[in-house]
Amino acid sequence: MARRRALWVASVVGMLLALHVVLSSVLHLFLFHPRADLGGEIARIGERVTYVTDDGVRLAGWLVRARGARRRTLVVFHGNGETAADGSSWADRLADRGTDVLLAEYRGYGASEGTPSARGIERDAEAAIRYVLDERHVAPSELVVQGHSLGGAAAIAALAGPASHAAGGVIESTFTSLHDMARVVVGLPLTRLLPDAYALDSASRAPSIRMPILHVHGDRDEVIPFEMGQRLGALFPNERFVRVPGGTHNLGSPMVADEIVAFLERVAP
């Protein structure tokens, strides 16, 4: 009897471990698509900058300086299938409007060290903010943080942490939590088995973020459900939620770009 019970327990533990591995692999494949940074256009308009996370990972982002007097600094966190260099056009536009832009990078992406993970993304976001505040001596009143998709979760982690006194934040097409995304992707409510299960939980952080937030989400988002964006938006105390009719996950709308520029110039004039 005791032997049978021990075998049953061992079988259950084995199944849970196997499920843990499967779920971890599926979510990791969904979350992270790192690739090398080939430079290109960004190397013409920006400079490579490096900074180190609190766990010793050296990250390599791009800094595009304002043309003329600097009025504000924007830190941008990209989506999971991009690199910092992909933000070159956006940074180029903003540089003409008095904005320094740090295109922040994640571990394992571009020319950065390490391997991506949910907890690592949080540390990477914190390191980018510390870099602009401590090394570039940017005043919090001149700082705005922006993030798209996975980058939206990174931005929210930063705004709830070292950027808590920033002038504002811009959130695009992002999720409430990894738990919720795991249910969307895997279809099973077993997210507590995942590594970093409590990382990138934007829903738990949003109520503490009190600076102005511009939050945009397309109502045809094929990756992160629009309704999830609405639920997240309702948790911010000081948010303007913009529904983008017909907008998919990667919002390329000139209307959205104009909204963001107007927001930046209002909160950090």
Backbone as a ProteinNet text record, in pm:
[ID]
protein_1_A
[PRIMARY]
MARRRALWVASVVGMLLALHVVLSSVLHLFLFHPRADLGGEIARIGERVTYVTDDGVRLAGWLVRARGARRRTLVVFHGNGETAADGSSWADRLADRGTDVLLAEYRGYGASEGTPSARGIERDAEAAIRYVLDERHVAPSELVVQGHSLGGAAAIAALAGPASHAAGGVIESTFTSLHDMARVVVGLPLTRLLPDAYALDSASRAPSIRMPILHVHGDRDEVIPFEMGQRLGALFPNERFVRVPGGTHNLGSPMVADEIVAFLERVAP
[TERTIARY]
82.8	0	86.3	187.8	277	354.6	396	471.5	384.6	257.9	167	144.7	130.6	111.2	234.7	352.8	477	486.2	447	448.4	349.1	232.6	130.8	182	242.2	297.4	406.5	494	602	546	437.7	376	317.6	248.5	189.4	297.9	403.7	514.6	577.3	595.8	653.1	566.3	435.3	343.1	347.2	352.2	358.1	487.5	597.4	724.9	722.6	665.2	655.9	568	456.3	366.7	436.5	515.5	592.3	684.9	754	847.4	773.5	661.2	584.3	530.9	466.5	410.9	520	631.6	743.1	793	807	858	761.4	632.9	532.9	530	527	518.6	647.5	761.7	889.3	894.3	848.4	846.8	752.7	643.2	549.1	606.9	672	716.4	840.4	936.8	1067.8	1108.8	1145.6	1197.8	1322.9	1429.4	1549.2	1621.5	1680.7	1764.2	1872.5	1971.6	2084.5	2042.9	2114.1	2093.3	2196.4	2149.3	2240.9	2272.3	2221.5	2252.3	2168.9	2225.8	2152.5	2126.6	2002.2	1964.4	1993	1972.8	1992.4	2136.8	2231.5	2372.8	2404.4	2322.1	2343.7	2296.5	2189.1	2130.6	2155.2	2199.7	2213.3	2349.8	2369.5	2494.2	2462.7	2550.5	2534.2	2571.2	2485	2514.8	2498.9	2578.3	2569.9	2546.9	2479.6	2454.5	2434.8	2446.2	2450.4	2333.5	2269.6	2157	2207.4	2114.1	2155.2	2202.7	2180.6	2236.7	2355.2	2412.6	2539.8	2535.5	2420	2409.9	2431.6	2524	2550.7	2454.4	2379.9	2282.4	2333.8	2297.6	2341.6	2219.4	2185.4	2074	2125.2	2032.8	2068.1	2011.7	2094.2	2051.1	2049	1934.4	1920.2	1897.5	1987.4	1981.4	1889.3	1829	1744.5	1827.4	1765.4	1829.9	1787.1	1882.1	1848.9	1840.1	1775.5	1766.5	1680.7	1729.7	1652.6	1542.5	1420.3	1307	1258.7	1286.7	1240.1	1323.7	1312.5	1376.3	1270.8	1265.5	1172.1	1251.3	1211.8	1269.6	1168	1209.9	1119.1	1156.5	1056.8	1073.9	996.6	1066.9	1008.1	935.3	869	796.1	888	829.3	910.4	981.1	935.5	997.6	1083.9	1113.5	1191.5	1324.7	1405	1520.4	1511.1	1597.2	1596.6	1615.8	1697	1727.3	1603.4	1498.6	1376.9	1300.7	1339	1272.3	1334.7	1418.7	1493.8	1404.7	1301.8	1215.1	1142.3	1093.7	1022.6	1116.8	1236.4	1333.8	1375.3	1389.7	1428.9	1323.6	1197	1089.5	1091.2	1108.3	1102.6	1225.2	1339.7	1460.9	1441.6	1359.4	1330.5	1237.3	1180.9	1087.5	1144.8	1275.4	1339.1	1340.9	1341.4	1333.6	1457.2	1528.7	1627.1	1549.9	1589.2	1520	1621.1	1598.6	1674.7	1590.8	1640.4	1578.2	1640	1570.1	1623.9	1623.8	1716.5	1727.6	1710.8	1677.3	1661.3	1780.6	1802.4	1905.7	1875.5	1980.2	1964.1	1922.8	1885.8	1844.2	1955.6	1959.8	2054.5	2197.5	2272	2411.4	2424.9	2315.8	2317.2	2353.6	2409.4	2443.7	2317.8	2335	2232.2	2128.1	2030	1918.3	1788.8	1691.9	1569.1	1487.1	1425.5	1331.3	1238.7	1126	1029.3	1088.2	1150	1211.5	1327.4	1399.3	1508.9	1461.6	1346.3	1291.7	1265.6	1214.1	1191.3	1322.4	1426.2	1555.9	1614	1591.7	1641.1	1572.2	1442	1367.4	1417.2	1439.5	1489.8	1627.3	1712.6	1848.1	1844.2	1753.2	1742.2	1701.9	1608.9	1565	1677.5	1747	1859.1	1966.2	1986.4	2085.7	2050.9	1926.3	1892.9	1885.9	1840.6	1830.3	1966.4	2046.1	2171.1	2291.5	2299.3	2417.4	2397.8	2277.3	2251.3	2187.6	2159.7	2112	1984.2	1892.5	1761.9	1671.7	1606.1	1511.8	1385.5	1327.3	1204.1	1093.9	1087.6	984.4	1002.5	1119.6	1147.3	1147	1109.8	1116	977.3	966.2	845.1	888.5	807.1	838.4	731.5	775.9	684.5	714.4	610	633.1	520.5	557.3	460.5	461.6	344.2	327.6	410.2	507.2	596.6	662.8	696.2	755.1	661	529.7	433.9	443.9	462	479.8	610.9	715.4	843.5	827.4	755.1	733.2	654.6	553.8	473.4	557.8	644.6	735.2	824.6	873.4	959.5	881.8	759.3	678.9	636.5	624.8	590.4	714.3	832.4	958.1	1040.8	1157.8	1248.4	1196.2	1097	1039.9	908.6	890	761.7	730.8	831.7	808.7	822.6	814.4	824.2	705.3	721.4	614.7	495.4	518.1	406.3	452	353.3	382.1	290.3	341.6	263.8	265.7	147.9	133.4	56.7	112.1	48.2	31.1	-90.4	-118.8	-52.8	-76.6	-9.6	-109.6	-56.1	-138.9	-150.5	-246.4	-267	-162.1	-133	-36.1	5.1	116.2	156.9	54.9	-7.8	-110.9	-220.8	-267.5	-376.2	-332.3	-208.1	-160.4	-139.4	-97.6	-80.5	-213.6	-319.9	-452.9	-492.4	-455.4	-486	-405.8	-276.7	-186.5	-201.2	-200.3	-199.7	-340.9	-431.8	-568.6	-590.8	-493.7	-505.3	-478.7	-557.4	-536.7	-431.9	-313.9	-210.5	-85.5	-104	9.9	98.7	50.7	136.2	253.4	244.5	353.7	465	442.4	539.9	653.7	775.1	882.4	848.5	901.8	873.3	722.7	649.5	503.7	448.1	520.7	467.9	536.6	618.4	683.6	588.8	614.7	539.5	388.5	352	210.7	166.9	128.9	93.9	-32.8	-127.2	-253.3	-231.5	-137.2	-112.5	-36.8	35.4	115.8	37.2	-56.2	-123.9	-185.6	-252.8	-316.3	-218.5	-90.4	7.6	69.8	38.6	100.4	9	50.8	-39	-9.2	100	125.9	33	18.8	-67.2	-20.4	-116.8	-89.2	-174.6	-108.9	-180.3	-174.1	-290.2	-297.9	-375.2	-309.4	-375	-379.1	-489.9	-506.4	-602.3	-562.8	-648.5	-758.7	-879.5	-991	-992.3	-891.2	-873.8	-739.5	-689.4	-561.5	-570.9	-485.5	-489.3	-400.1	-325.2	-232.8	-280.6	-303.7	-349.7	-492.5	-589.4	-729.4	-756	-834.9	-869.9	-933.9	-1017.7	-1084.8	-984.1	-873.1	-769.2	-708.4	-686.9	-637.3	-732.7	-861.5	-961.8	-957.1	-944	-937.8	-815.2	-703.8	-582.3	-599.7	-655.8	-673.6	-756.6	-855	-943.6	-871.6	-752.6	-681.2	-589	-559.3	-473	-554.4	-506.3	-582	-593.4	-495.3	-491.1	-458.4	-555.2	-529.4	-626.9	-576	-661.6	-649.2	-758.7	-758.8	-808.3	-730.4	-767.4	-791.9	-915	-949.7	-918.2	-841.5	-804.5	-892.8	-993.8	-1084.1	-1008.6	-1024.7	-957.4	-810	-759.9	-617.2	-578.4	-469.4	-417.5	-308.8	-233.8	-137.8	-27.9	23.4	127.9	63.8	45.6	-25	69.4	38.3	121	45	-62.1	-151.6	-88.4	-92.1	-46.2	-124	-251.9	-333.2	-274.9	-230.6	-171.6	-41.7	41.7	167.9	143.9	44.9	12.8	-37.4	-118.1	-166.9	-49.4	47	160.1	245.6	272.4	351.8	283.8	153.5	80.2	87.4	78.4	86.8	224.9	330.7	466.6	486	437.1	459.2	372	265.4	181.7	238.4	280.8	324.3	467.6	548.8	689.3	723.2	666.9	682.7	824.1
-121.5	0	126.5	124.4	239.2	254.5	140.2	145.9	199.4	155.9	204.4	355.8	400.6	544.4	623.1	569	637.1	645.1	537.2	539.1	640.4	647.8	745	887.8	915.9	1049.6	1081.7	983.3	1005.3	1032.3	962.7	983	1123.4	1166.8	1300.4	1406.6	1391.6	1487.9	1489.8	1372.2	1364.3	1433.5	1414.4	1480.6	1631.3	1677.9	1822.3	1881.8	1810	1858.4	1864.1	1761.3	1759.4	1873.6	1897.1	2006.3	2140.1	2153.3	2275	2303.5	2198.9	2215.6	2256	2190.3	2221.3	2363.7	2401	2535.2	2641	2615.8	2709.5	2730.8	2621.2	2629.3	2705.6	2675.6	2741.9	2891.9	2929.7	3070.7	3143.3	3076.1	3138.9	3164.8	3066.4	3084.2	3196.7	3210.6	3318.3	3454.1	3461.2	3589.4	3646	3562.6	3612.7	3565	3661.4	3632.5	3716.9	3688.9	3772.8	3756.2	3864.9	3858.9	3964.8	3954.2	4046	4183.9	4283.2	4421.8	4452.8	4475.4	4497.8	4645.4	4730.3	4873	4937.7	4957.6	5019.3	5166	5208.3	5349.6	5407	5328.8	5380.7	5422.5	5356.8	5391.6	5527.2	5571.3	5702.5	5815.9	5791.9	5902.5	5891.1	5772.9	5752.4	5701.3	5684.8	5630.1	5512.2	5413.3	5296.8	5334.7	5299.4	5323.5	5192.2	5175	5052.9	5086.9	4998.4	5011.6	4871.9	4858.5	4726.4	4710.8	4594.7	4566.4	4532.7	4524.3	4495.7	4352.2	4265	4130.5	4112.3	4225	4220.9	4195.5	4213	4191.5	4325.1	4326.4	4448.9	4457	4566.5	4589.4	4697.6	4686.2	4782.3	4840.8	4964.6	5033.4	5139.4	5218.8	5328	5459.4	5564.4	5696.9	5789.3	5848.9	5948.3	6082.1	6175.7	6303.7	6401.9	6489.5	6595.4	6687.3	6735	6835.1	6971.7	7046.3	7170.4	7144.2	7233.8	7222.3	7101.7	7024.5	6909.9	6956.8	6912.8	6949.3	6832.4	6711.6	6592.2	6471.7	6363	6236.5	6127.3	6051.3	5939.8	5809.4	5717.3	5583.2	5489.1	5417	5332.4	5185.4	5103.6	4958.6	4891.5	4814.9	4757.8	4626.6	4577	4451.4	4330.3	4212	4090.5	4044.7	4086.5	4043.9	4149.9	4256.1	4367.4	4377.9	4475.6	4517.3	4668.5	4721.7	4865.6	4942.6	4888.8	4958	4980.1	4899.7	4914.1	5042.6	5109.2	5235.5	5357.1	5339.1	5451.3	5560.9	5523.1	5624.5	5708.2	5641.6	5710.7	5805.6	5757.7	5841.6	5960.4	5937.1	6043.5	6153.3	6113.9	6213.5	6296.4	6228.9	6298.9	6385.6	6347.1	6428.2	6567.7	6580.3	6711.5	6794.1	6731.5	6801.6	6814	6822	6847.5	6730	6607.3	6488.7	6401.3	6377.6	6270	6138.9	6038.3	5909.3	5798.7	5729.1	5608	5490.1	5421.3	5298.6	5186.2	5147.7	5053	4911.7	4830.6	4693.5	4593.7	4469.4	4360.3	4265.2	4193.1	4088.4	3984.6	3946.6	3848.5	3906.2	4033.3	4100.4	4193	4213.4	4308.1	4269.2	4364	4338.4	4321.4	4292.8	4280.7	4139.7	4130.6	4001.5	3931.3	3804.5	3733.7	3662.2	3607.3	3532.5	3593.7	3618.6	3684.6	3598.6	3665.7	3603.1	3712.6	3673.6	3772.6	3857.2	3791.9	3866.5	3951.7	3898.4	3974.1	4100.6	4093.8	4212.7	4323.4	4287.9	4388.3	4453.7	4372.9	4427.7	4515.5	4475.1	4553.6	4689.6	4690.9	4816.3	4909.6	4854.4	4934.9	4991.8	4911.4	4956.9	5072.2	5066.9	5175.6	5306.2	5297.7	5418.5	5472.8	5384.8	5430.3	5496.9	5445.5	5503.9	5649.1	5675.4	5813.6	5905.6	5854.7	5939.3	5963.7	5859.2	5870.4	5906.1	5851.2	5876.3	5991.5	6009.7	6120.9	6239.8	6222.3	6331.5	6397.5	6313.6	6362.1	6381.3	6495.3	6519.3	6436.2	6378.4	6300.3	6378.9	6509.6	6590.8	6600.1	6558.9	6561.3	6420.8	6321.9	6182.3	6127.9	6062.7	5989.7	5849.5	5750.3	5609.9	5553.7	5485.2	5429.3	5282.4	5201.1	5060.9	5000.5	4910.8	4841.6	4692.9	4633.3	4489.3	4441.6	4352.6	4314.2	4437.8	4533.1	4658.3	4739.7	4722.8	4790.7	4739.9	4608.4	4551.3	4599.2	4609.5	4662.5	4806.8	4885.8	5026.4	5039.8	4955.9	4961.4	4923	4822.7	4786.8	4904.4	4975.5	5091.3	5204.7	5230.2	5340.1	5313.1	5186.3	5151.4	5145.8	5155.3	5145.2	5271.1	5265.1	5380.5	5501.8	5484.9	5598.5	5645.7	5620.9	5652	5801.3	5885.6	6030.8	6089.8	6004.6	6051.7	6140.6	6215.7	6306.6	6232.1	6114.2	6040.4	5909.7	5832	5703.9	5679.9	5608.8	5571.9	5419.7	5358.9	5213.8	5174.8	5081	5039.6	4887.6	4843	4702.7	4604.8	4621.8	4534	4453.4	4361	4264.1	4296.9	4234	4254.5	4180.9	4054.8	3975.6	3854.8	3793.1	3669	3558.5	3558.7	3458.4	3465.3	3586.6	3603	3566	3604.4	3570.5	3420	3354.6	3209.3	3141.3	3194.6	3137.2	3157.8	3274.9	3302	3209.8	3194.4	3119.8	2969.2	2922.8	2779.2	2724.4	2810.6	2766.9	2691.7	2698.2	2627.9	2723	2716.1	2804.8	2749.6	2713.4	2651.2	2739	2868.5	2959.4	2961.3	2914.3	2912.5	2815.5	2727.6	2634.1	2697.7	2819.6	2881.4	2946.1	2948.7	3024.2	3172.4	3250.8	3394.7	3420.5	3337.1	3343.3	3478.7	3550.9	3677.5	3797.6	3773.4	3883	3942.8	4067.2	4136.6	4134.9	4150.7	4156.2	4302.5	4350.6	4491.5	4528.5	4435.5	4463.9	4496.6	4428.9	4456	4586.5	4632.7	4754.4	4880.6	4866.7	4983.7	5076.4	5027.5	5119.6	5211.9	5173.8	5257.2	5363.1	5360.6	5452.1	5573.7	5685.9	5800.1	5913.3	5904.5	6008.2	5988.6	6088.3	6073	5957.9	5878.1	5764	5778.3	5766.4	5752.2	5605.1	5544.4	5400.2	5376.8	5315.8	5292.3	5142.2	5098.1	4955.3	4942.8	4864.3	4842.4	4742.4	4769.3	4678.1	4555.5	4542.6	4420.8	4353.9	4378.4	4320.2	4167.2	4105.9	3961.6	3885.6	3956.2	3892.9	3908.2	4030	4059.3	4112.7	4041.2	4080.6	4224.4	4293.4	4432.6	4443.5	4346.2	4349.6	4343.2	4273.1	4269	4408	4477.1	4614.1	4705.3	4689	4769.2	4742.8	4615	4581.3	4643.2	4636.9	4697.9	4849.3	4909.5	5054.8	5105.2	5027.9	5070.4	5074.7	5017.8	5011.5	5130.5	5207	5324.9	5440.8	5507.9	5619.6	5741.7	5762	5885.6	5852.4	5789	5737.4	5793.3	5810.4	5835	5714	5641.1	5519.9	5554.6	5517.3	5545.2	5413.1	5392.4	5276.4	5310.8	5223.9	5248.5	5160.1	5216.6	5135.3	5064.3	4932.4	4854.3	4830.2	4881	4868.8	4726.9	4676.5	4544.9	4559.1	4452.4	4456.1	4559.5	4565.1	4662.4	4787.3	4884.5	5006.2	5097.4	5115.7	5204.8	5328.5	5357.7	5466.5	5603.8	5693.6	5831	5899.6	5864.2	5922.3	5887.5	5762	5720.8	5795.7	5806.8	5879.7	6024.3	6087	6226.8	6238.7	6142.2	6141.1	6135.2	6049.9	6032.5	6157.6	6217.8	6339.8	6450.5	6466.2	6567.3	6541.3	6415	6378.6	6412.9	6376.2	6406	6555.3	6634	6778.2	6843.2	6774.5	6827.5	6795.8	6670.1	6631.5	6672.8	6687.8	6729.4	6838.6	6958.2	7067.1	7123.6
0	0	0	92.4	100.4	-29.6	-87.1	-212.6	-326.3	-328.5	-431.6	-419.6	-293.6	-271	-315.4	-283.9	-323.9	-475.7	-545.2	-690.8	-746.6	-682	-726.3	-709.6	-593.5	-569.1	-670.5	-695.8	-791.8	-931.6	-967.6	-1099.5	-1111	-1005.3	-1005.9	-1016.2	-935.2	-939.4	-1078.3	-1137.7	-1271.8	-1374.8	-1364.3	-1457.5	-1442.2	-1317.6	-1293.4	-1347.6	-1328.9	-1381	-1533.1	-1594.8	-1741	-1790.6	-1719.7	-1757	-1740	-1633	-1609.6	-1727.1	-1773.7	-1885	-2012.1	-2039.9	-2161	-2157.7	-2046.6	-2034.9	-2041.9	-1975.6	-1977.4	-2119.4	-2193.3	-2330.2	-2419.7	-2406.4	-2490.5	-2462.7	-2334.6	-2302.4	-2339.3	-2320	-2356.6	-2506.7	-2586	-2730.6	-2771.4	-2698.9	-2728.6	-2690.8	-2574.2	-2520.2	-2587.5	-2619.9	-2658.5	-2797.3	-2882.6	-3016.1	-3037.6	-2960.9	-2969.8	-3103.1	-3149.7	-3269.8	-3259	-3346.8	-3342.6	-3392.6	-3347.5	-3388.7	-3496.4	-3617.7	-3730	-3751.8	-3664.5	-3676.4	-3784.7	-3902.2	-4012	-3986.8	-4007.9	-3998.2	-3860.4	-3755.5	-3620.4	-3597.3	-3661.3	-3643.5	-3705.3	-3799	-3861.1	-3771.4	-3696.3	-3619.4	-3469.2	-3422.6	-3278.6	-3239.6	-3110.8	-3058.5	-2967.8	-2974.6	-2888.9	-2745.7	-2651.2	-2510.3	-2435.2	-2330.8	-2251.5	-2104.8	-2036.1	-1893.7	-1837.7	-1706.5	-1644	-1547.1	-1550	-1461.2	-1320.9	-1225.9	-1088.1	-1069.8	-1171.1	-1162.1	-1257.2	-1301.2	-1372.2	-1520.6	-1586	-1730.7	-1802.4	-1897.9	-1973.8	-2092.3	-2097.5	-2204.1	-2297.9	-2425.9	-2527.3	-2597.4	-2562.7	-2626.9	-2723.1	-2772.8	-2863.2	-2808.4	-2814.6	-2772.2	-2893.2	-2918.4	-3024.5	-2956.5	-2977.8	-2908.4	-2980.3	-2901.1	-2956	-3044.5	-3150	-3234.4	-3181.7	-3131.6	-3062.7	-2913.7	-2842.3	-2696.9	-2657.8	-2560.1	-2511.7	-2418.9	-2446.5	-2361.3	-2275.8	-2320.4	-2248	-2291.3	-2215.3	-2252.2	-2251.1	-2358.1	-2370.4	-2368.8	-2280.5	-2279.1	-2343.1	-2446.6	-2524.1	-2506.3	-2470.5	-2459.1	-2572.9	-2654.6	-2776.2	-2748.9	-2853.2	-2844.5	-2854.3	-2840.4	-2825	-2951.6	-3068.6	-3192.6	-3256.3	-3182.9	-3235.7	-3162.2	-3202.9	-3124.4	-3107.6	-3023.1	-3000.3	-3130.6	-3220.4	-3346.1	-3432	-3411.8	-3492	-3460	-3353	-3318.2	-3382.1	-3484.1	-3540.2	-3599	-3674	-3737.1	-3632.1	-3527.8	-3420	-3345.9	-3315.3	-3246.1	-3333.2	-3463.3	-3555.7	-3558.7	-3560.7	-3560.7	-3432.2	-3319.1	-3191.2	-3166.5	-3222.6	-3206.2	-3262.9	-3367.3	-3424.9	-3337.4	-3232.2	-3144.4	-3002.9	-2993.4	-2864.7	-2769.4	-2822.2	-2736.8	-2752.5	-2641.2	-2637.6	-2626.8	-2704.4	-2701.2	-2670.4	-2559.7	-2531.9	-2579	-2681.8	-2728.5	-2645.5	-2540.2	-2442.6	-2500.4	-2450.4	-2498.6	-2385	-2420.9	-2325.1	-2334.1	-2228.8	-2229.4	-2337.3	-2409.2	-2515.5	-2649.2	-2651.4	-2774.5	-2823.7	-2955.6	-3011.8	-2980.1	-2921.5	-2883.6	-2732.9	-2664.8	-2519.5	-2475.5	-2356.6	-2298.2	-2246.3	-2209.8	-2135.1	-2218.3	-2147.7	-2206.2	-2154.8	-2241.5	-2195.2	-2099.1	-2002.2	-1909.4	-1860.1	-1805.1	-1756.7	-1644.4	-1546.8	-1437.7	-1488.8	-1587.2	-1645.5	-1714.7	-1782.8	-1849.6	-1747.6	-1631	-1526.7	-1484.9	-1466.7	-1427.7	-1539.1	-1663.2	-1776	-1782.1	-1755.7	-1755.5	-1645.1	-1527.2	-1415.9	-1447.4	-1511.5	-1544.7	-1644.3	-1742.3	-1839.5	-1772.1	-1678.8	-1607.9	-1519.9	-1450.1	-1367	-1451.6	-1572	-1661.9	-1694.5	-1733.5	-1771.4	-1649.6	-1535.4	-1416.3	-1352.4	-1337.8	-1261.5	-1346.8	-1467.6	-1550.3	-1647	-1695.3	-1786.6	-1715.1	-1587.3	-1499.9	-1553.6	-1600.8	-1647	-1525.4	-1515.7	-1407.3	-1430.1	-1324.2	-1342.2	-1413.9	-1392.8	-1457.4	-1608.6	-1658.4	-1802.1	-1863	-1782.4	-1826.4	-1858.5	-1974.8	-2012.9	-2054.3	-2019.7	-2048.2	-2141.1	-2246.7	-2346.7	-2368.8	-2389.7	-2420.1	-2501	-2591.5	-2676.9	-2647.2	-2624.3	-2606.2	-2486.8	-2506.4	-2396.9	-2337.8	-2423.1	-2376	-2290.2	-2310.7	-2223.5	-2081.8	-2065.6	-1931.7	-1869.8	-1952.6	-1903.4	-1858.9	-1938.4	-1903.5	-1773.4	-1755.1	-1633.1	-1512.3	-1527.1	-1418	-1382.1	-1483.5	-1459.1	-1391.9	-1438.3	-1383.4	-1239.9	-1204.7	-1066.5	-977.9	-1040.3	-967.5	-976.9	-1043.1	-1043.6	-1119.5	-1206	-1279	-1217.2	-1087.8	-1023.9	-1018.8	-1040.7	-1041.8	-1181.7	-1283.1	-1421.3	-1456.2	-1566.3	-1609.6	-1665.7	-1722.6	-1780.8	-1841.9	-1890	-1952.4	-2070.9	-2170.7	-2289.9	-2300.4	-2299.9	-2302.5	-2428.1	-2504.4	-2629.5	-2633.4	-2657.3	-2689.4	-2593.3	-2464.2	-2369.2	-2287.8	-2206.7	-2136.3	-1988	-1923.1	-1780.1	-1697.5	-1732.8	-1657.8	-1739.7	-1701.4	-1765.9	-1743	-1625.4	-1597.7	-1703.8	-1729.8	-1825.5	-1967.1	-2003.3	-2136.6	-2151.2	-2044	-2050.3	-2078.5	-2019.9	-2046.9	-2193.6	-2248.6	-2388.8	-2480.3	-2449.5	-2537.6	-2521.1	-2395.1	-2367.3	-2349.9	-2300.1	-2279.4	-2150.5	-2058	-1930	-1814.2	-1708.1	-1592.5	-1495.9	-1549.1	-1466.2	-1460.4	-1461.6	-1474.2	-1351.2	-1235.4	-1116.8	-1133.7	-1234.5	-1259.4	-1342.1	-1389.1	-1477.9	-1400.2	-1460.1	-1396.6	-1403.8	-1311.1	-1305.5	-1302.3	-1230.6	-1235	-1193.2	-1110.9	-1062	-1127.2	-1229	-1300.5	-1404	-1440.3	-1544.6	-1518.7	-1392.5	-1354.8	-1355.6	-1471.9	-1487.8	-1412.2	-1403.6	-1335.2	-1188.1	-1123.7	-982.1	-961.3	-1063.8	-1051.2	-1089.5	-1183	-1239.3	-1134.5	-1029.5	-934.4	-861.7	-854.8	-784	-874.5	-1003.7	-1100	-1117.6	-1064.8	-1054	-1151.3	-1225.5	-1326.1	-1445.8	-1532.9	-1650.8	-1740.7	-1785.6	-1873.8	-1999.7	-2114.4	-2241.3	-2278.8	-2295.9	-2319.3	-2448.5	-2547.4	-2676.4	-2704.9	-2763.3	-2794.3	-2912.4	-3011.5	-3127.4	-3098.4	-3148.6	-3119.9	-3210.7	-3298.9	-3379.2	-3346.6	-3226.7	-3186.4	-3192	-3272.4	-3293.3	-3194.8	-3110.6	-3016.8	-2872.9	-2831.7	-2695.7	-2705.7	-2652.3	-2670.1	-2626.3	-2706.6	-2674.9	-2537.5	-2502.7	-2372.7	-2257.6	-2278.7	-2176.5	-2158.8	-2269.7	-2262.3	-2188	-2212.4	-2140.7	-1990	-1952.3	-1809.9	-1744	-1813.6	-1759.9	-1748	-1850.6	-1849.8	-1733.9	-1695.1	-1586.2	-1451.8	-1443	-1315.4	-1291.5	-1395.5	-1378.4	-1321.7	-1217.9	-1159.8	-1250.8	-1340.2	-1417.7	-1562.8	-1629.5	-1763.6	-1865.9	-1987.3	-2103.8	-2195	-2209.5	-2291.5	-2431.1	-2532.7	-2671.1	-2743.2	-2783.5	-2866.6	-3011.2	-3077	-3216.1	-3304.3	-3370.2	-3452.3	-3564.3	-3570.3	-3673.6	-3647.7	-3535.9	-3507	-3469.6	-3528.5	-3494.9	-3388	-3365.1	-3254.7	-3277.9	-3398.6	-3429.8	-3488	-3403.3	-3442.6	-3521.3	-3648.6	-3730.4	-3772.8	-3702.6	-3741.6	-3717.4	-3817.4	-3795.9	-3683.6	-3668.5	-3561.2	-3425	-3408.3	-3281.9	-3257.7	-3360.6	-3346	-3306.5	-3368.3	-3334.7	-3190.9	-3147.6	-3008.6	-2910.9	-2942.4	-2851.6	-2847	-2963.8	-2966.5	-2885.6	-2903.6	-2827.6	-2678.3	-2639.2	-2497.3	-2442.7	-2514.7	-2467.8	-2445	-2538.1	-2531.1	-2424.6	-2385.2	-2278.1	-2140.7	-2119.7	-1984.7	-1955.2	-2059.8	-2039.7	-2141.3	-2118.4	-2216.7	-2221.4
[MASK]
+++++++++++++++++++++++++++++++++++++++++++++++++++++++++++++++++++++++++++++++++++++++++++++++++++++++++++++++++++++++++++++++++++++++++++++++++++++++++++++++++++++++++++++++++++++++++++++++++++++++++++++++++++++++++++++++++++++++++++++++++++++++++++++++++++++++++++++

